[in-house]
């Protein structure tokens, strides 16, 4: 696989762009690119040429995460204002507004079937699961406290949860914490299973392989990307190459590659067979907070796409083949 830059939009937002995802195609429209910014807005872009379709408002502080329902009909944005806004993609009408205590709304993802929205709970050391049929809180998956709290930990060793990811079968959910640990849950039983160790700094992004429910990738401030057997609790690979924090990771639709973004201002493409970086893209002039491969589907989709967003307010779009 190789990336080729197609288009970059400078000043795509009025402030840092922190979040990006793809809204899947529907029967009436192609896929869209969804971005969220510190400027308090969410924007929707045409997926092949980055033409702005519309700007959504509703938050009163910066947007930290965006997520799209697998059917492409609704999407959600979470903000530093501690609200999650769920909205209809085509009409922009508000479907639901979910409120949380301060510092408890961070990264979020819909499960593969669209039944639940998982929200990383920040200071609550948990992941909240919201039922998408009623928008009621379905479950709270709490990270257990260690048996022996560290003497210096005045907060009772609670873990600040930054990131969350669903396994492709929807049976497992992983979350990454500020202290570098990754927690894995059995969703159906709402039960904590185990921790995955290896990172020693915040884990800001997680993604499962689309084909292997055991294979999990993580991005950390320690500069490394890890591959885990999330069921066997085993670290099976470490990929290094970024010059600073790794802020985001996504896996290609065919499962053969991952892309990462870093505070070293680059996007890297990694071949998973080689377990090595095979390409570095320097389109951005500041930290890269989000990378996202476009999912397959849509009648007029021409080829593979990868998008990246940055503190420099820009969006970059790449072709891959």
Short mmCIF file of C-alpha atoms in Angstrom, two decimals:
data_model
loop_
_atom_site.label_atom_id
_atom_site.label_comp_id
_atom_site.label_asym_id
_atom_site.label_seq_id
_atom_site.Cartn_x
_atom_site.Cartn_y
_atom_site.Cartn_z
CA UNK A 1 0.00 0.00 0.00
CA UNK A 2 1.17 3.51 -0.79
CA UNK A 3 -0.28 6.93 0.02
CA UNK A 4 -0.52 9.81 -2.44
CA UNK A 5 -1.63 13.24 -1.32
CA UNK A 6 -4.78 14.42 -3.12
CA UNK A 7 -5.81 17.64 -1.43
CA UNK A 8 -5.21 19.69 1.70
CA UNK A 9 -7.56 22.36 3.04
CA UNK A 10 -5.87 25.06 5.12
CA UNK A 11 -8.06 26.82 7.70
CA UNK A 12 -10.67 24.07 7.36
CA UNK A 13 -11.78 25.22 10.81
CA UNK A 14 -11.13 28.41 12.74
CA UNK A 15 -9.08 26.56 15.37
CA UNK A 16 -7.30 23.24 15.96
CA UNK A 17 -8.99 20.19 14.39
CA UNK A 18 -9.02 17.43 16.99
CA UNK A 19 -11.36 14.81 15.57
CA UNK A 20 -12.13 13.08 12.29
CA UNK A 21 -14.21 10.13 11.11
CA UNK A 22 -16.10 8.97 8.03
CA UNK A 23 -19.88 8.86 7.83
CA UNK A 24 -20.78 5.75 5.81
CA UNK A 25 -22.69 6.06 2.54
CA UNK A 26 -26.47 5.66 2.50
CA UNK A 27 -28.85 4.78 -0.32
CA UNK A 28 -29.20 8.48 -1.14
CA UNK A 29 -25.67 9.88 -0.74
CA UNK A 30 -21.98 8.94 -0.80
CA UNK A 31 -19.83 8.83 2.35
CA UNK A 32 -18.95 12.09 4.06
CA UNK A 33 -15.97 13.22 6.11
CA UNK A 34 -16.85 14.49 9.60
CA UNK A 35 -14.46 16.76 11.54
CA UNK A 36 -14.61 18.37 14.97
CA UNK A 37 -12.65 21.38 16.17
CA UNK A 38 -11.64 23.49 19.12
CA UNK A 39 -13.70 26.21 17.38
CA UNK A 40 -16.80 24.43 18.82
CA UNK A 41 -18.11 23.29 15.42
CA UNK A 42 -18.54 20.05 13.52
CA UNK A 43 -18.18 20.10 9.73
CA UNK A 44 -19.22 17.68 6.99
CA UNK A 45 -17.16 17.40 3.80
CA UNK A 46 -17.57 15.64 0.47
CA UNK A 47 -15.32 12.64 0.61
CA UNK A 48 -13.53 12.86 -2.74
CA UNK A 49 -12.76 16.57 -2.98
CA UNK A 50 -13.16 18.04 0.54
CA UNK A 51 -15.85 20.49 -0.47
CA UNK A 52 -17.64 21.75 2.66
CA UNK A 53 -21.23 20.54 2.80
CA UNK A 54 -22.27 22.22 6.07
CA UNK A 55 -21.22 23.38 9.50
CA UNK A 56 -22.97 22.17 12.64
CA UNK A 57 -23.04 24.20 15.84
CA UNK A 58 -24.42 23.43 19.28
CA UNK A 59 -21.42 23.07 21.57
CA UNK A 60 -20.08 25.87 23.74
CA UNK A 61 -16.53 24.50 24.06
CA UNK A 62 -14.16 22.62 21.75
CA UNK A 63 -15.18 19.33 20.11
CA UNK A 64 -13.00 16.47 21.37
CA UNK A 65 -14.40 13.52 19.39
CA UNK A 66 -16.80 12.63 16.58
CA UNK A 67 -18.43 9.29 15.78
CA UNK A 68 -20.69 7.98 13.01
CA UNK A 69 -23.37 5.31 13.22
CA UNK A 70 -22.57 2.33 10.93
CA UNK A 71 -25.77 2.96 8.91
CA UNK A 72 -24.62 6.52 8.15
CA UNK A 73 -27.86 8.15 9.27
CA UNK A 74 -26.76 9.71 12.55
CA UNK A 75 -23.51 10.95 14.08
CA UNK A 76 -22.35 12.25 17.43
CA UNK A 77 -19.94 14.87 18.72
CA UNK A 78 -18.48 15.15 22.21
CA UNK A 79 -17.20 18.39 23.64
CA UNK A 80 -15.20 19.84 26.49
CA UNK A 81 -18.57 21.29 27.59
CA UNK A 82 -19.37 17.74 28.89
CA UNK A 83 -22.19 17.16 26.40
CA UNK A 84 -22.58 14.65 23.59
CA UNK A 85 -24.77 15.89 20.75
CA UNK A 86 -26.35 13.19 18.58
CA UNK A 87 -27.68 14.52 15.29
CA UNK A 88 -29.25 13.47 12.00
CA UNK A 89 -26.50 13.69 9.38
CA UNK A 90 -28.67 14.90 6.50
CA UNK A 91 -31.02 17.30 8.32
CA UNK A 92 -28.72 18.31 11.21
CA UNK A 93 -31.67 17.99 13.58
CA UNK A 94 -30.73 17.02 17.13
CA UNK A 95 -31.62 13.42 17.97
CA UNK A 96 -30.41 13.44 21.57
CA UNK A 97 -28.26 15.42 23.98
CA UNK A 98 -26.31 13.38 26.51
CA UNK A 99 -24.95 15.13 29.59
CA UNK A 100 -22.04 14.00 31.75
CA UNK A 101 -20.15 15.47 34.72
CA UNK A 102 -17.09 17.62 33.89
CA UNK A 103 -14.09 15.76 32.41
CA UNK A 104 -16.13 12.64 31.65
CA UNK A 105 -16.70 12.94 27.88
CA UNK A 106 -13.75 12.05 25.65
CA UNK A 107 -13.34 9.69 22.70
CA UNK A 108 -16.41 7.73 21.60
CA UNK A 109 -17.45 5.08 19.07
CA UNK A 110 -20.62 3.32 17.97
CA UNK A 111 -20.48 -0.47 18.16
CA UNK A 112 -20.38 -2.37 14.83
CA UNK A 113 -24.16 -2.95 14.83
CA UNK A 114 -25.03 0.57 15.99
CA UNK A 115 -26.86 -0.57 19.12
CA UNK A 116 -24.62 1.31 21.57
CA UNK A 117 -22.49 4.43 21.74
CA UNK A 118 -19.43 3.95 23.95
CA UNK A 119 -18.02 7.11 25.54
CA UNK A 120 -14.64 7.17 27.29
CA UNK A 121 -15.36 8.50 30.75
CA UNK A 122 -12.25 10.48 31.57
CA UNK A 123 -12.01 11.13 35.30
CA UNK A 124 -14.74 8.62 36.15
CA UNK A 125 -12.34 5.80 35.18
CA UNK A 126 -15.08 4.14 33.14
CA UNK A 127 -16.75 3.76 29.76
CA UNK A 128 -20.42 4.69 29.46
CA UNK A 129 -22.62 2.70 27.07
CA UNK A 130 -25.67 4.53 25.73
CA UNK A 131 -28.53 2.58 24.12
CA UNK A 132 -29.08 4.13 20.68
CA UNK A 133 -32.75 3.11 20.54
CA UNK A 134 -33.71 5.06 23.67
CA UNK A 135 -30.59 7.19 24.38
CA UNK A 136 -30.73 5.99 27.96
CA UNK A 137 -27.56 4.98 29.80
CA UNK A 138 -27.36 1.20 29.40
CA UNK A 139 -24.23 0.35 31.39
CA UNK A 140 -21.14 1.79 33.02
CA UNK A 141 -17.99 -0.30 32.57
CA UNK A 142 -15.72 0.69 35.43
CA UNK A 143 -12.01 -0.02 35.61
CA UNK A 144 -11.37 -1.80 38.92
CA UNK A 145 -9.11 -0.13 41.43
CA UNK A 146 -5.83 -1.92 42.08
CA UNK A 147 -5.70 -3.81 45.34
CA UNK A 148 -2.80 -1.79 46.68
CA UNK A 149 -3.01 1.92 45.82
CA UNK A 150 0.28 3.66 45.32
CA UNK A 151 1.10 5.95 48.25
CA UNK A 152 1.56 8.94 45.96
CA UNK A 153 -1.81 8.43 44.27
CA UNK A 154 -4.21 10.67 46.18
CA UNK A 155 -7.13 9.91 43.87
CA UNK A 156 -7.34 6.28 44.87
CA UNK A 157 -5.50 5.09 41.76
CA UNK A 158 -8.38 5.94 39.44
CA UNK A 159 -7.49 5.81 35.77
CA UNK A 160 -8.37 8.73 33.48
CA UNK A 161 -9.89 7.10 30.36
CA UNK A 162 -9.00 8.77 27.05
CA UNK A 163 -9.77 6.29 24.27
CA UNK A 164 -12.14 3.46 23.41
CA UNK A 165 -12.48 0.80 20.69
CA UNK A 166 -14.92 -1.99 19.81
CA UNK A 167 -13.90 -5.41 18.57
CA UNK A 168 -15.31 -6.20 15.07
CA UNK A 169 -17.80 -8.69 16.55
CA UNK A 170 -18.95 -6.18 19.17
CA UNK A 171 -18.25 -8.57 22.03
CA UNK A 172 -15.25 -6.78 23.49
CA UNK A 173 -14.50 -3.19 24.29
CA UNK A 174 -11.06 -1.79 25.06
CA UNK A 175 -10.22 1.54 26.64
CA UNK A 176 -6.90 3.34 27.02
CA UNK A 177 -5.92 5.34 30.09
CA UNK A 178 -3.67 8.21 31.01
CA UNK A 179 -1.32 5.90 32.93
CA UNK A 180 -0.61 3.77 29.83
CA UNK A 181 -2.77 0.76 30.66
CA UNK A 182 -5.44 -0.68 28.38
CA UNK A 183 -8.52 -2.31 29.92
CA UNK A 184 -10.58 -4.96 28.11
CA UNK A 185 -14.26 -5.66 28.89
CA UNK A 186 -16.78 -8.35 28.02
CA UNK A 187 -19.65 -6.15 26.81
CA UNK A 188 -22.51 -8.66 27.07
CA UNK A 189 -21.67 -9.40 30.69
CA UNK A 190 -20.55 -5.83 31.43
CA UNK A 191 -17.49 -7.41 33.02
CA UNK A 192 -13.87 -6.28 33.25
CA UNK A 193 -11.59 -9.00 31.87
CA UNK A 194 -7.98 -7.84 32.12
CA UNK A 195 -5.41 -5.12 31.54
CA UNK A 196 -2.93 -4.99 28.65
CA UNK A 197 0.44 -3.67 29.75
CA UNK A 198 3.37 -2.25 27.81
CA UNK A 199 2.83 1.49 27.46
CA UNK A 200 4.04 3.84 30.17
CA UNK A 201 2.40 7.06 28.97
CA UNK A 202 -1.17 8.01 27.90
CA UNK A 203 -2.92 5.79 25.34
CA UNK A 204 -4.84 8.30 23.24
CA UNK A 205 -6.11 6.03 20.48
CA UNK A 206 -7.11 2.38 19.98
CA UNK A 207 -8.45 0.35 17.06
CA UNK A 208 -9.20 -3.34 16.51
CA UNK A 209 -8.41 -5.17 13.29
CA UNK A 210 -11.58 -5.31 11.13
CA UNK A 211 -11.14 -9.06 10.67
CA UNK A 212 -9.53 -10.37 13.85
CA UNK A 213 -11.40 -9.72 17.12
CA UNK A 214 -8.23 -10.51 19.04
CA UNK A 215 -5.91 -8.03 17.32
CA UNK A 216 -5.76 -4.56 18.89
CA UNK A 217 -3.55 -1.58 17.97
CA UNK A 218 -2.69 1.24 20.36
CA UNK A 219 -1.06 4.66 20.03
CA UNK A 220 0.71 6.23 23.00
CA UNK A 221 2.55 9.34 24.11
CA UNK A 222 5.58 7.07 24.67
CA UNK A 223 6.12 7.23 20.89
CA UNK A 224 5.23 3.60 20.22
CA UNK A 225 2.45 1.74 18.44
CA UNK A 226 1.64 -1.62 19.96
CA UNK A 227 -0.04 -4.74 18.55
CA UNK A 228 -1.78 -6.89 21.16
CA UNK A 229 -3.50 -10.22 21.29
CA UNK A 230 -6.26 -8.65 23.35
CA UNK A 231 -7.68 -12.03 24.39
CA UNK A 232 -4.38 -13.66 25.27
CA UNK A 233 -3.15 -10.53 27.08
CA UNK A 234 0.03 -10.65 24.98
CA UNK A 235 2.02 -7.82 23.43
CA UNK A 236 2.88 -9.27 20.00
CA UNK A 237 4.60 -6.31 18.36
CA UNK A 238 5.99 -2.83 18.92
CA UNK A 239 6.41 -0.36 16.07
CA UNK A 240 8.60 2.70 16.57
CA UNK A 241 9.52 5.54 14.26
CA UNK A 242 7.66 8.68 15.25
CA UNK A 243 9.79 11.38 16.84
CA UNK A 244 7.24 12.24 19.52
CA UNK A 245 3.84 11.31 20.95
CA UNK A 246 1.64 9.08 18.79
CA UNK A 247 -1.78 10.68 19.06
CA UNK A 248 -3.97 8.57 16.77
CA UNK A 249 -4.15 5.26 14.93
CA UNK A 250 -6.53 3.68 12.41
CA UNK A 251 -6.46 0.41 10.49
CA UNK A 252 -7.08 0.03 6.76
CA UNK A 253 -10.32 -1.67 5.63
CA UNK A 254 -8.36 -4.70 4.38
CA UNK A 255 -6.55 -5.04 7.71
CA UNK A 256 -3.14 -4.96 6.06
CA UNK A 257 -1.90 -1.57 7.21
CA UNK A 258 -2.33 1.06 9.86
CA UNK A 259 -1.93 4.83 9.75
CA UNK A 260 -0.78 6.96 12.68
CA UNK A 261 -0.55 10.66 13.44
CA UNK A 262 1.88 12.25 15.84
CA UNK A 263 2.91 15.45 17.57
CA UNK A 264 6.02 15.21 15.36
CA UNK A 265 3.65 16.64 12.68
CA UNK A 266 3.72 13.58 10.44
CA UNK A 267 1.37 10.84 9.28
CA UNK A 268 2.95 7.41 8.94
CA UNK A 269 1.78 4.34 7.05
CA UNK A 270 2.79 0.98 8.54
CA UNK A 271 2.82 -2.39 6.79
CA UNK A 272 1.60 -4.98 9.27
CA UNK A 273 3.36 -7.90 7.60
CA UNK A 274 6.65 -6.07 7.88
CA UNK A 275 5.67 -4.42 11.16
CA UNK A 276 7.47 -1.33 9.94
CA UNK A 277 6.81 2.19 8.77
CA UNK A 278 6.82 2.26 4.96
CA UNK A 279 5.86 5.90 4.30
CA UNK A 280 5.90 9.25 6.07
CA UNK A 281 3.71 12.17 5.00
CA UNK A 282 4.60 15.70 6.08
CA UNK A 283 1.51 17.62 4.96
CA UNK A 284 0.84 19.21 8.36
CA UNK A 285 2.76 21.93 10.21
CA UNK A 286 1.54 20.99 13.70
CA UNK A 287 0.38 18.02 15.77
CA UNK A 288 -1.73 15.44 13.92
CA UNK A 289 -4.70 14.56 16.15
CA UNK A 290 -6.70 12.29 13.88
CA UNK A 291 -6.32 9.79 11.02
CA UNK A 292 -9.19 7.87 9.46
CA UNK A 293 -9.47 5.39 6.60
CA UNK A 294 -12.69 5.63 4.62
CA UNK A 295 -14.80 2.49 4.99
CA UNK A 296 -15.80 0.57 1.86
CA UNK A 297 -19.20 1.22 0.32
CA UNK A 298 -21.00 3.78 -1.78
CA UNK A 299 -21.74 3.63 -5.50
CA UNK A 300 -19.50 6.52 -6.56
CA UNK A 301 -16.52 5.82 -4.33
CA UNK A 302 -13.52 5.89 -6.63
CA UNK A 303 -10.74 4.45 -4.48
CA UNK A 304 -9.31 4.19 -1.01
CA UNK A 305 -9.06 7.34 1.04
CA UNK A 306 -7.26 8.36 4.23
CA UNK A 307 -7.87 11.67 5.99
CA UNK A 308 -5.79 13.43 8.65
CA UNK A 309 -6.47 16.51 10.80
CA UNK A 310 -4.18 18.75 12.80
CA UNK A 311 -3.65 21.56 15.25
CA UNK A 312 -2.68 23.63 12.19
CA UNK A 313 -6.46 23.84 11.36
CA UNK A 314 -6.01 21.80 8.17
CA UNK A 315 -7.41 18.59 6.72
CA UNK A 316 -5.37 16.43 4.34
CA UNK A 317 -6.81 13.78 2.06
CA UNK A 318 -4.75 10.91 0.62
CA UNK A 319 -5.39 8.23 -1.96
CA UNK A 320 -4.05 4.76 -1.24
CA UNK A 321 -3.64 1.71 -3.40
#
